Amino acid sequence: QVQLVESGGGLVQPGGSLRLSCAASGSIFSINAMGWYRQAPGLQRELVAIVTSGSPTNYADSVKGRFTISRDNAKNTVYLQMNSLRPEDTAVYYCYTDSTSTRGYRIPNWGRGTQVTVSS
């Protein structure tokens, strides 16, 4: 019922920047939280950043100071600005939402992921 579409991934050199976007659509009454997770090859999926009430609330230590999460509530869209990218940032990045449907159900949703590759 809720669809998440990520965009903005790609190949970038170390030290470069990318901006990820995630747009939510469907039977959404409200979005309680929007954020980003990532999963690198051979590793578990980890939280990157998450926003509640329209403001950033949590960052992974590994990205703190380099990544910035923001949210456009009117467009049901969350962004992740990634600067000073490192090879270890290479992963599939997944958008995540905790939303309340128009029928009153609170449900989590995941995007299908977008690949970010940091390599020279």
mmCIF file with all atom_site columns, N, CA, C and O in Angstrom, residues 39-82:
data_model
loop_
_atom_site.group_PDB
_atom_site.id
_atom_site.type_symbol
_atom_site.label_atom_id
_atom_site.label_alt_id
_atom_site.label_comp_id
_atom_site.label_asym_id
_atom_site.label_entity_id
_atom_site.label_seq_id
_atom_site.pdbx_PDB_ins_code
_atom_site.Cartn_x
_atom_site.Cartn_y
_atom_site.Cartn_z
_atom_site.occupancy
_atom_site.B_iso_or_equiv
_atom_site.pdbx_formal_charge
_atom_site.auth_seq_id
_atom_site.auth_comp_id
_atom_site.auth_asym_id
_atom_site.auth_atom_id
_atom_site.pdbx_PDB_model_num
ATOM 1   N N  . GLN A 1 39 ? 23.443 -1.839 3.374  1.00 0.00 ? 39 GLN A N  1
ATOM 2   C CA . GLN A 1 39 ? 23.994 -3.172 3.531  1.00 0.00 ? 39 GLN A CA 1
ATOM 3   C C  . GLN A 1 39 ? 25.146 -3.351 2.553  1.00 0.00 ? 39 GLN A C  1
ATOM 4   O O  . GLN A 1 39 ? 24.939 -3.318 1.334  1.00 0.00 ? 39 GLN A O  1
ATOM 5   N N  . ALA A 1 40 ? 26.331 -3.535 3.099  1.00 0.00 ? 40 ALA A N  1
ATOM 6   C CA . ALA A 1 40 ? 27.513 -3.785 2.303  1.00 0.00 ? 40 ALA A CA 1
ATOM 7   C C  . ALA A 1 40 ? 27.687 -5.285 2.103  1.00 0.00 ? 40 ALA A C  1
ATOM 8   O O  . ALA A 1 40 ? 27.183 -6.090 2.896  1.00 0.00 ? 40 ALA A O  1
ATOM 9   N N  . PRO A 1 41 ? 28.409 -5.683 1.070  1.00 0.00 ? 41 PRO A N  1
ATOM 10  C CA . PRO A 1 41 ? 28.610 -7.113 0.830  1.00 0.00 ? 41 PRO A CA 1
ATOM 11  C C  . PRO A 1 41 ? 29.212 -7.819 2.031  1.00 0.00 ? 41 PRO A C  1
ATOM 12  O O  . PRO A 1 41 ? 30.222 -7.375 2.592  1.00 0.00 ? 41 PRO A O  1
ATOM 13  N N  . GLY A 1 42 ? 28.579 -8.891 2.447  1.00 0.00 ? 42 GLY A N  1
ATOM 14  C CA . GLY A 1 42 ? 29.067 -9.689 3.564  1.00 0.00 ? 42 GLY A CA 1
ATOM 15  C C  . GLY A 1 42 ? 28.761 -9.138 4.940  1.00 0.00 ? 42 GLY A C  1
ATOM 16  O O  . GLY A 1 42 ? 29.160 -9.756 5.934  1.00 0.00 ? 42 GLY A O  1
ATOM 17  N N  . LEU A 1 43 ? 28.074 -8.013 5.026  1.00 0.00 ? 43 LEU A N  1
ATOM 18  C CA . LEU A 1 43 ? 27.782 -7.386 6.305  1.00 0.00 ? 43 LEU A CA 1
ATOM 19  C C  . LEU A 1 43 ? 26.280 -7.297 6.533  1.00 0.00 ? 43 LEU A C  1
ATOM 20  O O  . LEU A 1 43 ? 25.480 -7.412 5.609  1.00 0.00 ? 43 LEU A O  1
ATOM 21  N N  . GLN A 1 44 ? 25.907 -7.078 7.787  1.00 0.00 ? 44 GLN A N  1
ATOM 22  C CA . GLN A 1 44 ? 24.508 -6.907 8.130  1.00 0.00 ? 44 GLN A CA 1
ATOM 23  C C  . GLN A 1 44 ? 24.012 -5.522 7.738  1.00 0.00 ? 44 GLN A C  1
ATOM 24  O O  . GLN A 1 44 ? 24.792 -4.571 7.637  1.00 0.00 ? 44 GLN A O  1
ATOM 25  N N  . ARG A 1 45 ? 22.724 -5.428 7.537  1.00 0.00 ? 45 ARG A N  1
ATOM 26  C CA . ARG A 1 45 ? 22.125 -4.132 7.265  1.00 0.00 ? 45 ARG A CA 1
ATOM 27  C C  . ARG A 1 45 ? 22.224 -3.257 8.512  1.00 0.00 ? 45 ARG A C  1
ATOM 28  O O  . ARG A 1 45 ? 21.963 -3.716 9.629  1.00 0.00 ? 45 ARG A O  1
ATOM 29  N N  . GLU A 1 46 ? 22.596 -2.010 8.313  1.00 0.00 ? 46 GLU A N  1
ATOM 30  C CA . GLU A 1 46 ? 22.788 -1.105 9.425  1.00 0.00 ? 46 GLU A CA 1
ATOM 31  C C  . GLU A 1 46 ? 22.064 0.209  9.190  1.00 0.00 ? 46 GLU A C  1
ATOM 32  O O  . GLU A 1 46 ? 21.877 0.647  8.051  1.00 0.00 ? 46 GLU A O  1
ATOM 33  N N  . LEU A 1 47 ? 21.681 0.836  10.280 1.00 0.00 ? 47 LEU A N  1
ATOM 34  C CA . LEU A 1 47 ? 21.066 2.148  10.209 1.00 0.00 ? 47 LEU A CA 1
ATOM 35  C C  . LEU A 1 47 ? 22.106 3.187  9.822  1.00 0.00 ? 47 LEU A C  1
ATOM 36  O O  . LEU A 1 47 ? 23.200 3.219  10.388 1.00 0.00 ? 47 LEU A O  1
ATOM 37  N N  . VAL A 1 48 ? 21.753 4.041  8.876  1.00 0.00 ? 48 VAL A N  1
ATOM 38  C CA . VAL A 1 48 ? 22.601 5.154  8.481  1.00 0.00 ? 48 VAL A CA 1
ATOM 39  C C  . VAL A 1 48 ? 22.129 6.438  9.151  1.00 0.00 ? 48 VAL A C  1
ATOM 40  O O  . VAL A 1 48 ? 22.904 7.145  9.797  1.00 0.00 ? 48 VAL A O  1
ATOM 41  N N  . ALA A 1 49 ? 20.862 6.757  8.976  1.00 0.00 ? 49 ALA A N  1
ATOM 42  C CA . ALA A 1 49 ? 20.291 7.970  9.545  1.00 0.00 ? 49 ALA A CA 1
ATOM 43  C C  . ALA A 1 49 ? 18.781 7.857  9.527  1.00 0.00 ? 49 ALA A C  1
ATOM 44  O O  . ALA A 1 49 ? 18.213 7.197  8.653  1.00 0.00 ? 49 ALA A O  1
ATOM 45  N N  . ILE A 1 50 ? 18.131 8.521  10.464 1.00 0.00 ? 50 ILE A N  1
ATOM 46  C CA . ILE A 1 50 ? 16.677 8.494  10.514 1.00 0.00 ? 50 ILE A CA 1
ATOM 47  C C  . ILE A 1 50 ? 16.166 9.814  11.061 1.00 0.00 ? 50 ILE A C  1
ATOM 48  O O  . ILE A 1 50 ? 16.802 10.436 11.914 1.00 0.00 ? 50 ILE A O  1
ATOM 49  N N  . VAL A 1 51 ? 15.013 10.224 10.554 1.00 0.00 ? 51 VAL A N  1
ATOM 50  C CA . VAL A 1 51 ? 14.382 11.483 10.921 1.00 0.00 ? 51 VAL A CA 1
ATOM 51  C C  . VAL A 1 51 ? 13.012 11.209 11.521 1.00 0.00 ? 51 VAL A C  1
ATOM 52  O O  . VAL A 1 51 ? 12.233 10.418 10.983 1.00 0.00 ? 51 VAL A O  1
ATOM 53  N N  . THR A 1 52 ? 12.707 11.852 12.616 1.00 0.00 ? 52 THR A N  1
ATOM 54  C CA . THR A 1 52 ? 11.368 11.847 13.190 1.00 0.00 ? 52 THR A CA 1
ATOM 55  C C  . THR A 1 52 ? 10.921 13.287 13.392 1.00 0.00 ? 52 THR A C  1
ATOM 56  O O  . THR A 1 52 ? 11.739 14.174 13.654 1.00 0.00 ? 52 THR A O  1
ATOM 57  N N  . SER A 1 53 ? 9.629  13.507 13.221 1.00 0.00 ? 53 SER A N  1
ATOM 58  C CA . SER A 1 53 ? 9.037  14.837 13.390 1.00 0.00 ? 53 SER A CA 1
ATOM 59  C C  . SER A 1 53 ? 9.725  15.892 12.535 1.00 0.00 ? 53 SER A C  1
ATOM 60  O O  . SER A 1 53 ? 9.848  17.046 12.948 1.00 0.00 ? 53 SER A O  1
ATOM 61  N N  . GLY A 1 54 ? 10.187 15.481 11.366 1.00 0.00 ? 54 GLY A N  1
ATOM 62  C CA . GLY A 1 54 ? 10.765 16.415 10.429 1.00 0.00 ? 54 GLY A CA 1
ATOM 63  C C  . GLY A 1 54 ? 12.168 16.883 10.743 1.00 0.00 ? 54 GLY A C  1
ATOM 64  O O  . GLY A 1 54 ? 12.630 17.867 10.140 1.00 0.00 ? 54 GLY A O  1
ATOM 65  N N  . SER A 1 55 ? 12.862 16.209 11.631 1.00 0.00 ? 55 SER A N  1
ATOM 66  C CA . SER A 1 55 ? 14.214 16.614 11.976 1.00 0.00 ? 55 SER A CA 1
ATOM 67  C C  . SER A 1 55 ? 15.101 15.394 12.150 1.00 0.00 ? 55 SER A C  1
ATOM 68  O O  . SER A 1 55 ? 14.615 14.321 12.536 1.00 0.00 ? 55 SER A O  1
ATOM 69  N N  . PRO A 1 56 ? 16.391 15.526 11.876 1.00 0.00 ? 56 PRO A N  1
ATOM 70  C CA . PRO A 1 56 ? 17.295 14.389 12.061 1.00 0.00 ? 56 PRO A CA 1
ATOM 71  C C  . PRO A 1 56 ? 17.432 14.046 13.530 1.00 0.00 ? 56 PRO A C  1
ATOM 72  O O  . PRO A 1 56 ? 17.580 14.924 14.386 1.00 0.00 ? 56 PRO A O  1
ATOM 73  N N  . THR A 1 57 ? 17.382 12.771 13.821 1.00 0.00 ? 57 THR A N  1
ATOM 74  C CA . THR A 1 57 ? 17.444 12.322 15.198 1.00 0.00 ? 57 THR A CA 1
ATOM 75  C C  . THR A 1 57 ? 18.568 11.337 15.489 1.00 0.00 ? 57 THR A C  1
ATOM 76  O O  . THR A 1 57 ? 18.958 11.181 16.641 1.00 0.00 ? 57 THR A O  1
ATOM 77  N N  . ASN A 1 58 ? 19.079 10.677 14.467 1.00 0.00 ? 58 ASN A N  1
ATOM 78  C CA . ASN A 1 58 ? 20.058 9.643  14.717 1.00 0.00 ? 58 ASN A CA 1
ATOM 79  C C  . ASN A 1 58 ? 20.926 9.415  13.481 1.00 0.00 ? 58 ASN A C  1
ATOM 80  O O  . ASN A 1 58 ? 20.398 9.305  12.374 1.00 0.00 ? 58 ASN A O  1
ATOM 81  N N  . TYR A 1 59 ? 22.231 9.337  13.692 1.00 0.00 ? 59 TYR A N  1
ATOM 82  C CA . TYR A 1 59 ? 23.196 8.997  12.661 1.00 0.00 ? 59 TYR A CA 1
ATOM 83  C C  . TYR A 1 59 ? 24.105 7.884  13.155 1.00 0.00 ? 59 TYR A C  1
ATOM 84  O O  . TYR A 1 59 ? 24.453 7.833  14.334 1.00 0.00 ? 59 TYR A O  1
ATOM 85  N N  . ALA A 1 60 ? 24.487 7.032  12.243 1.00 0.00 ? 60 ALA A N  1
ATOM 86  C CA . ALA A 1 60 ? 25.538 6.080  12.551 1.00 0.00 ? 60 ALA A CA 1
ATOM 87  C C  . ALA A 1 60 ? 26.843 6.830  12.802 1.00 0.00 ? 60 ALA A C  1
ATOM 88  O O  . ALA A 1 60 ? 27.131 7.831  12.148 1.00 0.00 ? 60 ALA A O  1
ATOM 89  N N  . ASP A 1 61 ? 27.630 6.326  13.746 1.00 0.00 ? 61 ASP A N  1
ATOM 90  C CA . ASP A 1 61 ? 28.891 6.983  14.059 1.00 0.00 ? 61 ASP A CA 1
ATOM 91  C C  . ASP A 1 61 ? 29.795 7.084  12.832 1.00 0.00 ? 61 ASP A C  1
ATOM 92  O O  . ASP A 1 61 ? 30.538 8.060  12.674 1.00 0.00 ? 61 ASP A O  1
ATOM 93  N N  . SER A 1 62 ? 29.727 6.101  11.965 1.00 0.00 ? 62 SER A N  1
ATOM 94  C CA . SER A 1 62 ? 30.605 6.064  10.816 1.00 0.00 ? 62 SER A CA 1
ATOM 95  C C  . SER A 1 62 ? 30.310 7.137  9.780  1.00 0.00 ? 62 SER A C  1
ATOM 96  O O  . SER A 1 62 ? 31.166 7.434  8.938  1.00 0.00 ? 62 SER A O  1
ATOM 97  N N  . VAL A 1 63 ? 29.115 7.722  9.822  1.00 0.00 ? 63 VAL A N  1
ATOM 98  C CA . VAL A 1 63 ? 28.744 8.738  8.842  1.00 0.00 ? 63 VAL A CA 1
ATOM 99  C C  . VAL A 1 63 ? 28.559 10.113 9.456  1.00 0.00 ? 63 VAL A C  1
ATOM 100 O O  . VAL A 1 63 ? 28.359 11.092 8.726  1.00 0.00 ? 63 VAL A O  1
ATOM 101 N N  . LYS A 1 64 ? 28.616 10.203 10.752 1.00 0.00 ? 64 LYS A N  1
ATOM 102 C CA . LYS A 1 64 ? 28.388 11.462 11.440 1.00 0.00 ? 64 LYS A CA 1
ATOM 103 C C  . LYS A 1 64 ? 29.402 12.513 10.983 1.00 0.00 ? 64 LYS A C  1
ATOM 104 O O  . LYS A 1 64 ? 30.603 12.256 10.934 1.00 0.00 ? 64 LYS A O  1
ATOM 105 N N  . GLY A 1 65 ? 28.893 13.673 10.628 1.00 0.00 ? 65 GLY A N  1
ATOM 106 C CA . GLY A 1 65 ? 29.743 14.737 10.130 1.00 0.00 ? 65 GLY A CA 1
ATOM 107 C C  . GLY A 1 65 ? 29.944 14.728 8.639  1.00 0.00 ? 65 GLY A C  1
ATOM 108 O O  . GLY A 1 65 ? 30.437 15.721 8.078  1.00 0.00 ? 65 GLY A O  1
ATOM 109 N N  . ARG A 1 66 ? 29.580 13.646 7.982  1.00 0.00 ? 66 ARG A N  1
ATOM 110 C CA . ARG A 1 66 ? 29.718 13.532 6.534  1.00 0.00 ? 66 ARG A CA 1
ATOM 111 C C  . ARG A 1 66 ? 28.380 13.462 5.816  1.00 0.00 ? 66 ARG A C  1
ATOM 112 O O  . ARG A 1 66 ? 28.246 13.984 4.708  1.00 0.00 ? 66 ARG A O  1
ATOM 113 N N  . PHE A 1 67 ? 27.403 12.814 6.440  1.00 0.00 ? 67 PHE A N  1
ATOM 114 C CA . PHE A 1 67 ? 26.089 12.641 5.836  1.00 0.00 ? 67 PHE A CA 1
ATOM 115 C C  . PHE A 1 67 ? 25.085 13.536 6.544  1.00 0.00 ? 67 PHE A C  1
ATOM 116 O O  . PHE A 1 67 ? 25.178 13.766 7.757  1.00 0.00 ? 67 PHE A O  1
ATOM 117 N N  . THR A 1 68 ? 24.099 13.999 5.793  1.00 0.00 ? 68 THR A N  1
ATOM 118 C CA . THR A 1 68 ? 23.026 14.808 6.347  1.00 0.00 ? 68 THR A CA 1
ATOM 119 C C  . THR A 1 68 ? 21.695 14.307 5.816  1.00 0.00 ? 68 THR A C  1
ATOM 120 O O  . THR A 1 68 ? 21.513 14.186 4.605  1.00 0.00 ? 68 THR A O  1
ATOM 121 N N  . ILE A 1 69 ? 20.777 14.029 6.719  1.00 0.00 ? 69 ILE A N  1
ATOM 122 C CA . ILE A 1 69 ? 19.446 13.597 6.331  1.00 0.00 ? 69 ILE A CA 1
ATOM 123 C C  . ILE A 1 69 ? 18.480 14.767 6.454  1.00 0.00 ? 69 ILE A C  1
ATOM 124 O O  . ILE A 1 69 ? 18.593 15.589 7.374  1.00 0.00 ? 69 ILE A O  1
ATOM 125 N N  . SER A 1 70 ? 17.542 14.857 5.530  1.00 0.00 ? 70 SER A N  1
ATOM 126 C CA . SER A 1 70 ? 16.525 15.891 5.577  1.00 0.00 ? 70 SER A CA 1
ATOM 127 C C  . SER A 1 70 ? 15.221 15.318 5.048  1.00 0.00 ? 70 SER A C  1
ATOM 128 O O  . SER A 1 70 ? 15.204 14.286 4.371  1.00 0.00 ? 70 SER A O  1
ATOM 129 N N  . ARG A 1 71 ? 14.136 16.005 5.353  1.00 0.00 ? 71 ARG A N  1
ATOM 130 C CA . ARG A 1 71 ? 12.821 15.495 5.012  1.00 0.00 ? 71 ARG A CA 1
ATOM 131 C C  . ARG A 1 71 ? 11.923 16.624 4.541  1.00 0.00 ? 71 ARG A C  1
ATOM 132 O O  . ARG A 1 71 ? 11.894 17.695 5.146  1.00 0.00 ? 71 ARG A O  1
ATOM 133 N N  . ASP A 1 72 ? 11.196 16.359 3.472  1.00 0.00 ? 72 ASP A N  1
ATOM 134 C CA . ASP A 1 72 ? 10.186 17.264 2.967  1.00 0.00 ? 72 ASP A CA 1
ATOM 135 C C  . ASP A 1 72 ? 8.840  16.617 3.245  1.00 0.00 ? 72 ASP A C  1
ATOM 136 O O  . ASP A 1 72 ? 8.407  15.718 2.524  1.00 0.00 ? 72 ASP A O  1
ATOM 137 N N  . ASN A 1 73 ? 8.191  17.061 4.294  1.00 0.00 ? 73 ASN A N  1
ATOM 138 C CA . ASN A 1 73 ? 6.940  16.434 4.710  1.00 0.00 ? 73 ASN A CA 1
ATOM 139 C C  . ASN A 1 73 ? 5.832  16.596 3.674  1.00 0.00 ? 73 ASN A C  1
ATOM 140 O O  . ASN A 1 73 ? 5.020  15.687 3.483  1.00 0.00 ? 73 ASN A O  1
ATOM 141 N N  . ALA A 1 74 ? 5.790  17.738 3.010  1.00 0.00 ? 74 ALA A N  1
ATOM 142 C CA . ALA A 1 74 ? 4.741  17.986 2.032  1.00 0.00 ? 74 ALA A CA 1
ATOM 143 C C  . ALA A 1 74 ? 4.835  17.029 0.853  1.00 0.00 ? 74 ALA A C  1
ATOM 144 O O  . ALA A 1 74 ? 3.822  16.675 0.249  1.00 0.00 ? 74 ALA A O  1
ATOM 145 N N  . LYS A 1 75 ? 6.052  16.615 0.509  1.00 0.00 ? 75 LYS A N  1
ATOM 146 C CA . LYS A 1 75 ? 6.264  15.725 -0.620 1.00 0.00 ? 75 LYS A CA 1
ATOM 147 C C  . LYS A 1 75 ? 6.479  14.275 -0.204 1.00 0.00 ? 75 LYS A C  1
ATOM 148 O O  . LYS A 1 75 ? 6.714  13.424 -1.057 1.00 0.00 ? 75 LYS A O  1
ATOM 149 N N  . ASN A 1 76 ? 6.417  13.998 1.096  1.00 0.00 ? 76 ASN A N  1
ATOM 150 C CA . ASN A 1 76 ? 6.683  12.658 1.615  1.00 0.00 ? 76 ASN A CA 1
ATOM 151 C C  . ASN A 1 76 ? 8.006  12.117 1.074  1.00 0.00 ? 76 ASN A C  1
ATOM 152 O O  . ASN A 1 76 ? 8.102  10.969 0.630  1.00 0.00 ? 76 ASN A O  1
ATOM 153 N N  . THR A 1 77 ? 9.010  12.949 1.144  1.00 0.00 ? 77 THR A N  1
ATOM 154 C CA . THR A 1 77 ? 10.309 12.620 0.581  1.00 0.00 ? 77 THR A CA 1
ATOM 155 C C  . THR A 1 77 ? 11.406 12.830 1.614  1.00 0.00 ? 77 THR A C  1
ATOM 156 O O  . THR A 1 77 ? 11.367 13.800 2.380  1.00 0.00 ? 77 THR A O  1
ATOM 157 N N  . VAL A 1 78 ? 12.357 11.929 1.629  1.00 0.00 ? 78 VAL A N  1
ATOM 158 C CA . VAL A 1 78 ? 13.518 12.051 2.491  1.00 0.00 ? 78 VAL A CA 1
ATOM 159 C C  . VAL A 1 78 ? 14.769 12.030 1.621  1.00 0.00 ? 78 VAL A C  1
ATOM 160 O O  . VAL A 1 78 ? 14.812 11.354 0.586  1.00 0.00 ? 78 VAL A O  1
ATOM 161 N N  . TYR A 1 79 ? 15.774 12.784 2.039  1.00 0.00 ? 79 TYR A N  1
ATOM 162 C CA . TYR A 1 79 ? 17.008 12.903 1.296  1.00 0.00 ? 79 TYR A CA 1
ATOM 163 C C  . TYR A 1 79 ? 18.183 12.513 2.180  1.00 0.00 ? 79 TYR A C  1
ATOM 164 O O  . TYR A 1 79 ? 18.135 12.640 3.398  1.00 0.00 ? 79 TYR A O  1
ATOM 165 N N  . LEU A 1 80 ? 19.232 12.058 1.542  1.00 0.00 ? 80 LEU A N  1
ATOM 166 C CA . LEU A 1 80 ? 20.479 11.789 2.234  1.00 0.00 ? 80 LEU A CA 1
ATOM 167 C C  . LEU A 1 80 ? 21.610 12.401 1.422  1.00 0.00 ? 80 LEU A C  1
ATOM 168 O O  . LEU A 1 80 ? 21.945 11.901 0.343  1.00 0.00 ? 80 LEU A O  1
ATOM 169 N N  . GLN A 1 81 ? 22.164 13.479 1.939  1.00 0.00 ? 81 GLN A N  1
ATOM 170 C CA . GLN A 1 81 ? 23.324 14.105 1.324  1.00 0.00 ? 81 GLN A CA 1
ATOM 171 C C  . GLN A 1 81 ? 24.575 13.446 1.870  1.00 0.00 ? 81 GLN A C  1
ATOM 172 O O  . GLN A 1 81 ? 24.818 13.463 3.079  1.00 0.00 ? 81 GLN A O  1
ATOM 173 N N  . MET A 1 82 ? 25.356 12.863 0.989  1.00 0.00 ? 82 MET A N  1
ATOM 174 C CA . MET A 1 82 ? 26.540 12.114 1.379  1.00 0.00 ? 82 MET A CA 1
ATOM 175 C C  . MET A 1 82 ? 27.771 12.817 0.828  1.00 0.00 ? 82 MET A C  1
ATOM 176 O O  . MET A 1 82 ? 27.952 12.920 -0.389 1.00 0.00 ? 82 MET A O  1
#
